[in-house]
PDB file of C-alpha atoms in Angstrom:
ATOM      1  CA  GLU Y  30     102.388   4.861  23.673  1.00 96.00           C
ATOM      2  CA  VAL Y  31     100.392   4.095  26.814  1.00 98.00           C
ATOM      3  CA  VAL Y  32      97.411   6.445  27.035  1.00 98.00           C
ATOM      4  CA  MET Y  33      96.248   7.283  30.558  1.00 98.00           C
ATOM      5  CA  THR Y  34      92.604   8.309  31.040  1.00 98.00           C
ATOM      6  CA  GLN Y  35      91.366   9.861  34.275  1.00 98.00           C
ATOM      7  CA  SER Y  36      87.786  10.200  35.430  1.00 97.00           C
ATOM      8  CA  PRO Y  37      85.913  12.218  36.313  1.00 97.00           C
ATOM      9  CA  ALA Y  38      87.438  15.427  35.001  1.00 98.00           C
ATOM     10  CA  THR Y  39      85.965  17.299  37.972  1.00 98.00           C
ATOM     11  CA  LEU Y  40      84.821  15.911  41.304  1.00 97.00           C
ATOM     12  CA  SER Y  41      82.761  18.049  43.687  1.00 96.00           C
ATOM     13  CA  VAL Y  42      83.117  16.895  47.277  1.00 96.00           C
ATOM     14  CA  SER Y  43      82.261  18.349  50.675  1.00 95.00           C
ATOM     15  CA  PRO Y  44      84.981  18.598  53.333  1.00 95.00           C
ATOM     16  CA  GLY Y  45      85.091  15.430  55.399  1.00 96.00           C
ATOM     17  CA  GLU Y  46      83.667  13.302  52.621  1.00 97.00           C
ATOM     18  CA  ARG Y  47      85.419  10.535  50.716  1.00 97.00           C
ATOM     19  CA  ALA Y  48      86.776  11.124  47.204  1.00 97.00           C
ATOM     20  CA  THR Y  49      87.460   8.358  44.700  1.00 98.00           C
ATOM     21  CA  LEU Y  50      89.475   9.145  41.567  1.00 98.00           C
ATOM     22  CA  SER Y  51      89.988   6.719  38.688  1.00 98.00           C
ATOM     23  CA  CYS Y  52      92.811   6.196  36.219  1.00 98.00           C
ATOM     24  CA  ARG Y  53      92.782   3.750  33.331  1.00 98.00           C
ATOM     25  CA  ALA Y  54      95.717   2.684  31.142  1.00 98.00           C
ATOM     26  CA  SER Y  55      95.345   1.706  27.487  1.00 98.00           C
ATOM     27  CA  GLN Y  56      97.494  -1.363  28.166  1.00 98.00           C
ATOM     28  CA  SER Y  57      98.818  -3.043  31.270  1.00 98.00           C
ATOM     29  CA  VAL Y  58     101.346  -1.015  33.252  1.00 97.00           C
ATOM     30  CA  SER Y  59     101.606  -3.600  36.034  1.00 97.00           C
ATOM     31  CA  SER Y  60     101.944  -1.604  39.291  1.00 97.00           C
ATOM     32  CA  SER Y  61     104.153   1.060  37.726  1.00 97.00           C
ATOM     33  CA  LEU Y  62     101.814   3.921  38.484  1.00 98.00           C
ATOM     34  CA  ALA Y  63     102.186   7.131  40.447  1.00 98.00           C
ATOM     35  CA  TRP Y  64      99.759   9.804  41.630  1.00 98.00           C
ATOM     36  CA  TYR Y  65     100.593  13.501  41.992  1.00 98.00           C
ATOM     37  CA  GLN Y  66      98.788  16.446  43.560  1.00 98.00           C
ATOM     38  CA  GLN Y  67      99.080  19.917  42.072  1.00 98.00           C
ATOM     39  CA  LYS Y  68      97.783  23.125  43.582  1.00 98.00           C
ATOM     40  CA  PRO Y  69      97.457  26.377  41.619  1.00 96.00           C
ATOM     41  CA  GLY Y  70     100.809  28.009  40.917  1.00 96.00           C
ATOM     42  CA  GLN Y  71     102.737  25.097  42.423  1.00 98.00           C
ATOM     43  CA  ALA Y  72     104.726  22.173  41.074  1.00 98.00           C
ATOM     44  CA  PRO Y  73     103.224  18.685  41.300  1.00 98.00           C
ATOM     45  CA  ARG Y  74     103.894  16.712  44.464  1.00 98.00           C
ATOM     46  CA  LEU Y  75     104.340  12.943  44.564  1.00 98.00           C
ATOM     47  CA  LEU Y  76     101.631  11.204  46.597  1.00 98.00           C
ATOM     48  CA  ILE Y  77     101.686   7.523  45.654  1.00 98.00           C
ATOM     49  CA  TYR Y  78     104.067   5.271  43.726  1.00 97.00           C
ATOM     50  CA  GLY Y  79     104.014   1.586  42.892  1.00 97.00           C
ATOM     51  CA  ALA Y  80     100.221   2.038  42.672  1.00 98.00           C
ATOM     52  CA  SER Y  81      99.771   1.841  46.437  1.00 98.00           C
ATOM     53  CA  THR Y  82     102.823   3.064  48.375  1.00 97.00           C
ATOM     54  CA  ARG Y  83     102.546   6.494  49.960  1.00 98.00           C
ATOM     55  CA  ALA Y  84     105.478   8.820  49.413  1.00 97.00           C
ATOM     56  CA  THR Y  85     107.344  10.249  52.393  1.00 95.00           C
ATOM     57  CA  GLY Y  86     105.219  12.589  54.471  1.00 97.00           C
ATOM     58  CA  ILE Y  87     101.922  11.841  52.732  1.00 98.00           C
ATOM     59  CA  PRO Y  88      99.013  11.484  55.184  1.00 98.00           C
ATOM     60  CA  ALA Y  89      97.342   8.116  55.628  1.00 98.00           C
ATOM     61  CA  ARG Y  90      94.025   9.475  54.310  1.00 98.00           C
ATOM     62  CA  PHE Y  91      95.520   9.099  50.821  1.00 98.00           C
ATOM     63  CA  SER Y  92      95.511   5.546  49.484  1.00 98.00           C
ATOM     64  CA  GLY Y  93      96.080   3.982  46.096  1.00 98.00           C
ATOM     65  CA  SER Y  94      94.990   0.679  44.665  1.00 98.00           C
ATOM     66  CA  GLY Y  95      94.847  -1.277  41.434  1.00 98.00           C
ATOM     67  CA  SER Y  96      97.148  -2.965  38.957  1.00 98.00           C
ATOM     68  CA  GLY Y  97      97.236  -3.696  35.260  1.00 98.00           C
ATOM     69  CA  THR Y  98      94.956  -1.145  33.640  1.00 98.00           C
ATOM     70  CA  GLU Y  99      92.644   0.069  36.428  1.00 98.00           C
ATOM     71  CA  PHE Y 100      93.769   2.269  39.319  1.00 98.00           C
ATOM     72  CA  THR Y 101      92.103   4.262  42.068  1.00 98.00           C
ATOM     73  CA  LEU Y 102      93.200   7.076  44.345  1.00 98.00           C
ATOM     74  CA  THR Y 103      91.055   7.447  47.455  1.00 98.00           C
ATOM     75  CA  ILE Y 104      91.070  10.357  49.864  1.00 97.00           C
ATOM     76  CA  SER Y 105      89.214   9.059  52.882  1.00 95.00           C
ATOM     77  CA  SER Y 106      88.140  12.351  54.468  1.00 94.00           C
ATOM     78  CA  LEU Y 107      88.816  15.482  52.456  1.00 96.00           C
ATOM     79  CA  GLN Y 108      90.600  18.302  54.203  1.00 96.00           C
ATOM     80  CA  SER Y 109      90.633  21.897  52.946  1.00 94.00           C
ATOM     81  CA  GLU Y 110      94.219  21.495  51.742  1.00 96.00           C
ATOM     82  CA  ASP Y 111      93.275  18.512  49.542  1.00 97.00           C
ATOM     83  CA  PHE Y 112      91.314  20.533  47.004  1.00 94.00           C
ATOM     84  CA  ALA Y 113      93.623  20.421  43.999  1.00 97.00           C
ATOM     85  CA  VAL Y 114      94.219  18.674  40.678  1.00 98.00           C
ATOM     86  CA  TYR Y 115      95.396  15.055  40.752  1.00 98.00           C
ATOM     87  CA  TYR Y 116      97.349  13.325  37.988  1.00 98.00           C
ATOM     88  CA  CYS Y 117      98.232   9.688  37.442  1.00 98.00           C
ATOM     89  CA  GLN Y 118     101.389   8.722  35.554  1.00 98.00           C
ATOM     90  CA  GLN Y 119     102.701   5.396  34.259  1.00 98.00           C
ATOM     91  CA  TYR Y 120     106.356   4.415  34.100  1.00 96.00           C
ATOM     92  CA  ASN Y 121     106.108   0.811  32.961  1.00 95.00           C
ATOM     93  CA  ASN Y 122     106.433   1.386  29.203  1.00 94.00           C
ATOM     94  CA  TRP Y 123     108.561   4.310  28.156  1.00 93.00           C
ATOM     95  CA  PRO Y 124     109.454   6.428  26.338  1.00 94.00           C
ATOM     96  CA  PRO Y 125     107.244   8.263  26.554  1.00 96.00           C
ATOM     97  CA  LEU Y 126     106.396   8.596  30.216  1.00 96.00           C
ATOM     98  CA  THR Y 127     102.699   9.472  30.162  1.00 98.00           C
ATOM     99  CA  PHE Y 128     100.279  11.307  32.421  1.00 98.00           C
ATOM    100  CA  GLY Y 129      96.525  11.264  32.649  1.00 98.00           C
ATOM    101  CA  GLY Y 130      94.602  14.428  31.910  1.00 98.00           C
ATOM    102  CA  GLY Y 131      93.940  15.133  35.575  1.00 98.00           C
ATOM    103  CA  THR Y 132      90.991  15.224  37.968  1.00 98.00           C
ATOM    104  CA  LYS Y 133      90.131  18.484  39.669  1.00 98.00           C
ATOM    105  CA  VAL Y 134      88.761  17.995  43.180  1.00 98.00           C
ATOM    106  CA  GLU Y 135      86.684  21.028  44.095  1.00 96.00           C
ATOM    107  CA  ILE Y 136      84.637  22.082  47.074  1.00 91.00           C
ATOM    108  CA  LYS Y 137      80.967  21.162  46.825  1.00 90.00           C
TER     109      LYS Y 137
ATOM    110  CA  GLU U   1     118.075  20.096  51.300  1.00 94.00           C
ATOM    111  CA  VAL U   2     117.312  18.151  48.139  1.00 96.00           C
ATOM    112  CA  GLN U   3     115.977  20.517  45.505  1.00 97.00           C
ATOM    113  CA  LEU U   4     115.887  21.513  41.851  1.00 98.00           C
ATOM    114  CA  VAL U   5     115.826  25.104  40.635  1.00 98.00           C
ATOM    115  CA  GLU U   6     114.976  25.987  37.043  1.00 98.00           C
ATOM    116  CA  SER U   7     115.915  29.162  35.230  1.00 98.00           C
ATOM    117  CA  GLY U   8     116.071  30.558  31.719  1.00 98.00           C
ATOM    118  CA  GLY U   9     112.428  30.964  30.830  1.00 97.00           C
ATOM    119  CA  ALA U  10     111.560  33.969  28.691  1.00 98.00           C
ATOM    120  CA  LEU U  11     109.357  35.475  25.996  1.00 98.00           C
ATOM    121  CA  ILE U  12     110.765  34.312  22.673  1.00 98.00           C
ATOM    122  CA  GLN U  13     109.639  34.690  19.069  1.00 98.00           C
ATOM    123  CA  PRO U  14     108.550  31.692  16.984  1.00 98.00           C
ATOM    124  CA  GLY U  15     111.553  30.019  15.396  1.00 98.00           C
ATOM    125  CA  GLY U  16     113.848  31.204  18.155  1.00 98.00           C
ATOM    126  CA  SER U  17     116.047  29.288  20.586  1.00 98.00           C
ATOM    127  CA  LEU U  18     116.279  29.165  24.356  1.00 98.00           C
ATOM    128  CA  ARG U  19     118.251  27.187  26.910  1.00 98.00           C
ATOM    129  CA  LEU U  20     116.727  26.230  30.235  1.00 98.00           C
ATOM    130  CA  SER U  21     118.811  25.280  33.255  1.00 98.00           C
ATOM    131  CA  CYS U  22     118.001  22.989  36.158  1.00 98.00           C
ATOM    132  CA  ALA U  23     120.394  23.287  39.090  1.00 98.00           C
ATOM    133  CA  ALA U  24     120.367  20.443  41.581  1.00 98.00           C
ATOM    134  CA  SER U  25     121.357  20.576  45.238  1.00 97.00           C
ATOM    135  CA  GLY U  26     121.443  17.897  47.879  1.00 96.00           C
ATOM    136  CA  PHE U  27     122.189  15.187  45.325  1.00 96.00           C
ATOM    137  CA  THR U  28     124.313  14.725  42.200  1.00 95.00           C
ATOM    138  CA  VAL U  29     122.854  14.702  38.693  1.00 94.00           C
ATOM    139  CA  SER U  30     125.612  12.332  37.597  1.00 92.00           C
ATOM    140  CA  ASN U  31     124.039   9.512  39.630  1.00 90.00           C
ATOM    141  CA  ASN U  32     120.409  10.285  38.879  1.00 94.00           C
ATOM    142  CA  TYR U  33     117.929  10.496  36.032  1.00 95.00           C
ATOM    143  CA  ILE U  34     116.439  13.921  35.349  1.00 97.00           C
ATOM    144  CA  SER U  35     113.411  14.732  33.200  1.00 97.00           C
ATOM    145  CA  TRP U  36     111.810  17.851  31.835  1.00 98.00           C
ATOM    146  CA  VAL U  37     108.022  18.008  32.082  1.00 98.00           C
ATOM    147  CA  ARG U  38     105.944  20.885  30.738  1.00 98.00           C
ATOM    148  CA  GLN U  39     102.495  22.268  31.360  1.00 98.00           C
ATOM    149  CA  ALA U  40     100.783  24.540  28.855  1.00 98.00           C
ATOM    150  CA  PRO U  41      98.526  27.229  30.343  1.00 97.00           C
ATOM    151  CA  GLY U  42      95.410  25.628  31.815  1.00 96.00           C
ATOM    152  CA  ARG U  43      96.453  22.162  30.598  1.00 97.00           C
ATOM    153  CA  GLY U  44      97.848  18.944  32.029  1.00 98.00           C
ATOM    154  CA  LEU U  45     101.361  17.620  32.415  1.00 98.00           C
ATOM    155  CA  GLU U  46     103.407  16.484  29.416  1.00 98.00           C
ATOM    156  CA  TRP U  47     106.730  14.669  29.685  1.00 98.00           C
ATOM    157  CA  VAL U  48     109.317  16.219  27.357  1.00 98.00           C
ATOM    158  CA  SER U  49     112.684  14.543  27.801  1.00 98.00           C
ATOM    159  CA  ILE U  50     114.851  12.445  30.096  1.00 96.00           C
ATOM    160  CA  LEU U  51     118.569  12.126  30.722  1.00 95.00           C
ATOM    161  CA  SER U  52     119.002   8.572  31.924  1.00 89.00           C
ATOM    162  CA  GLY U  53     121.751   6.032  32.430  1.00 81.00           C
ATOM    163  CA  GLY U  54     120.782   4.498  29.101  1.00 81.00           C
ATOM    164  CA  GLY U  55     120.844   7.723  27.141  1.00 91.00           C
ATOM    165  CA  THR U  56     118.544  10.563  26.243  1.00 96.00           C
ATOM    166  CA  TYR U  57     114.932  10.278  25.140  1.00 96.00           C
ATOM    167  CA  TYR U  58     112.378  12.755  23.855  1.00 97.00           C
ATOM    168  CA  ALA U  59     108.670  13.147  23.300  1.00 98.00           C
ATOM    169  CA  ASP U  60     107.761  13.009  19.615  1.00 97.00           C
ATOM    170  CA  SER U  61     106.510  16.604  19.844  1.00 98.00           C
ATOM    171  CA  VAL U  62     110.025  17.918  20.532  1.00 98.00           C
ATOM    172  CA  LYS U  63     112.279  15.310  18.914  1.00 98.00           C
ATOM    173  CA  GLY U  64     114.838  16.919  16.617  1.00 98.00           C
ATOM    174  CA  ARG U  65     114.268  20.374  18.136  1.00 98.00           C
ATOM    175  CA  PHE U  66     115.136  19.959  21.838  1.00 98.00           C
ATOM    176  CA  THR U  67     118.343  18.581  23.353  1.00 98.00           C
ATOM    177  CA  ILE U  68     118.878  17.574  26.968  1.00 98.00           C
ATOM    178  CA  SER U  69     122.371  17.596  28.460  1.00 96.00           C
ATOM    179  CA  LYS U  70     124.183  17.970  31.757  1.00 95.00           C
ATOM    180  CA  ASP U  71     127.285  19.500  33.303  1.00 95.00           C
ATOM    181  CA  ASN U  72     128.356  17.338  36.216  1.00 94.00           C
ATOM    182  CA  SER U  73     130.820  19.983  37.441  1.00 96.00           C
ATOM    183  CA  LYS U  74     127.927  22.439  37.851  1.00 97.00           C
ATOM    184  CA  ASN U  75     125.449  19.762  38.960  1.00 97.00           C
ATOM    185  CA  THR U  76     123.078  21.171  36.354  1.00 97.00           C
ATOM    186  CA  VAL U  77     120.882  19.765  33.593  1.00 97.00           C
ATOM    187  CA  TYR U  78     119.991  21.798  30.519  1.00 98.00           C
ATOM    188  CA  LEU U  79     117.266  21.800  27.904  1.00 98.00           C
ATOM    189  CA  GLN U  80     118.268  23.438  24.638  1.00 98.00           C
ATOM    190  CA  MET U  81     115.133  24.367  22.713  1.00 98.00           C
ATOM    191  CA  ASN U  82     115.401  25.295  19.028  1.00 98.00           C
ATOM    192  CA  SER U  83     112.837  26.117  16.354  1.00 98.00           C
ATOM    193  CA  LEU U  84     110.346  27.097  19.023  1.00 98.00           C
ATOM    194  CA  ARG U  85     106.649  27.102  18.201  1.00 98.00           C
ATOM    195  CA  ALA U  86     103.623  28.702  19.828  1.00 98.00           C
ATOM    196  CA  GLU U  87     102.584  25.279  21.102  1.00 98.00           C
ATOM    197  CA  ASP U  88     105.809  25.054  23.127  1.00 98.00           C
ATOM    198  CA  THR U  89     104.458  27.793  25.402  1.00 98.00           C
ATOM    199  CA  ALA U  90     104.356  26.271  28.878  1.00 98.00           C
ATOM    200  CA  VAL U  91     105.795  26.167  32.352  1.00 98.00           C
ATOM    201  CA  TYR U  92     108.775  23.829  32.163  1.00 98.00           C
ATOM    202  CA  TYR U  93     109.583  21.755  35.229  1.00 98.00           C
ATOM    203  CA  CYS U  94     112.628  19.621  35.795  1.00 98.00           C
ATOM    204  CA  ALA U  95     112.062  16.586  37.961  1.00 98.00           C
ATOM    205  CA  ARG U  96     114.132  13.737  39.345  1.00 97.00           C
ATOM    206  CA  ASN U  97     113.178  10.190  38.423  1.00 94.00           C
ATOM    207  CA  VAL U  98     113.668   7.606  41.116  1.00 89.00           C
ATOM    208  CA  LEU U  99     116.118   5.024  39.808  1.00 85.00           C
ATOM    209  CA  PRO U 100     114.684   1.898  38.143  1.00 82.00           C
ATOM    210  CA  PRO U 101     112.703  -0.257  38.638  1.00 79.00           C
ATOM    211  CA  MET U 102     110.678   2.448  40.379  1.00 81.00           C
ATOM    212  CA  PHE U 103     110.644   5.485  38.107  1.00 87.00           C
ATOM    213  CA  GLN U 104     108.305   8.066  39.557  1.00 95.00           C
ATOM    214  CA  PHE U 105     109.169  11.766  39.800  1.00 97.00           C
ATOM    215  CA  ASP U 106     110.051  12.331  43.446  1.00 96.00           C
ATOM    216  CA  ILE U 107     111.557  15.837  43.357  1.00 97.00           C
ATOM    217  CA  TRP U 108     110.258  18.746  41.248  1.00 98.00           C
ATOM    218  CA  GLY U 109     111.537  22.234  40.635  1.00 98.00           C
ATOM    219  CA  GLN U 110     109.295  25.282  40.862  1.00 98.00           C
ATOM    220  CA  GLY U 111     109.116  25.682  37.073  1.00 98.00           C
ATOM    221  CA  THR U 112     110.135  28.338  34.573  1.00 98.00           C
ATOM    222  CA  LEU U 113     107.768  29.948  32.055  1.00 98.00           C
ATOM    223  CA  VAL U 114     108.504  29.866  28.346  1.00 98.00           C
ATOM    224  CA  THR U 115     106.258  31.988  26.142  1.00 98.00           C
ATOM    225  CA  VAL U 116     106.593  31.687  22.376  1.00 98.00           C
ATOM    226  CA  SER U 117     104.903  34.604  20.702  1.00 97.00           C
ATOM    227  CA  SER U 118     105.569  37.353  18.198  1.00 96.00           C
TER     228      SER U 118
END
């Protein structure tokens, strides 16, 4: 099973600032990595797939990078609606499909 | 509109059974892969099961107790859950997997709550 580890668990950021979230895989997942955003009481929403491709309708301030075992989600200038929990997920080696534990982005 | 709608969540006693439904609209389940993903209260996301072109697969935590199936005529996917345990308490989401080689979850339902408690 591929174990996904996200860091930090919580990130405190001021509106307008840049946020950088990390995701590490226990073995190479190539570029088979997705990022999701989840707000309280809502289902997750797909942000990024293929490590770096934005999903339909996702603003350009969200960007993904990395391959192999190290991945990054960057939010260039945080808006109020971006405060949420973010999950990475690999789909290179399955079953099982595995998620990271999440990073909560909160207002500083 | 492309969407998934779950139903069937309830309060159930340990050892009991429950069947969740996931009704699709805007696309056909027969031509797509559908997963169930759960989220325990205050916890992260956990993949549970997938109905794919190659068959059905399960997380080790539910193997032998849960069964995923579909009814193409109703455009609906089901999750039959038997021998339920307290640790199965969670919001259960169904989600569509983009077809291989890309396999991310592009469409999610709103979730249905399953509480296992006496």
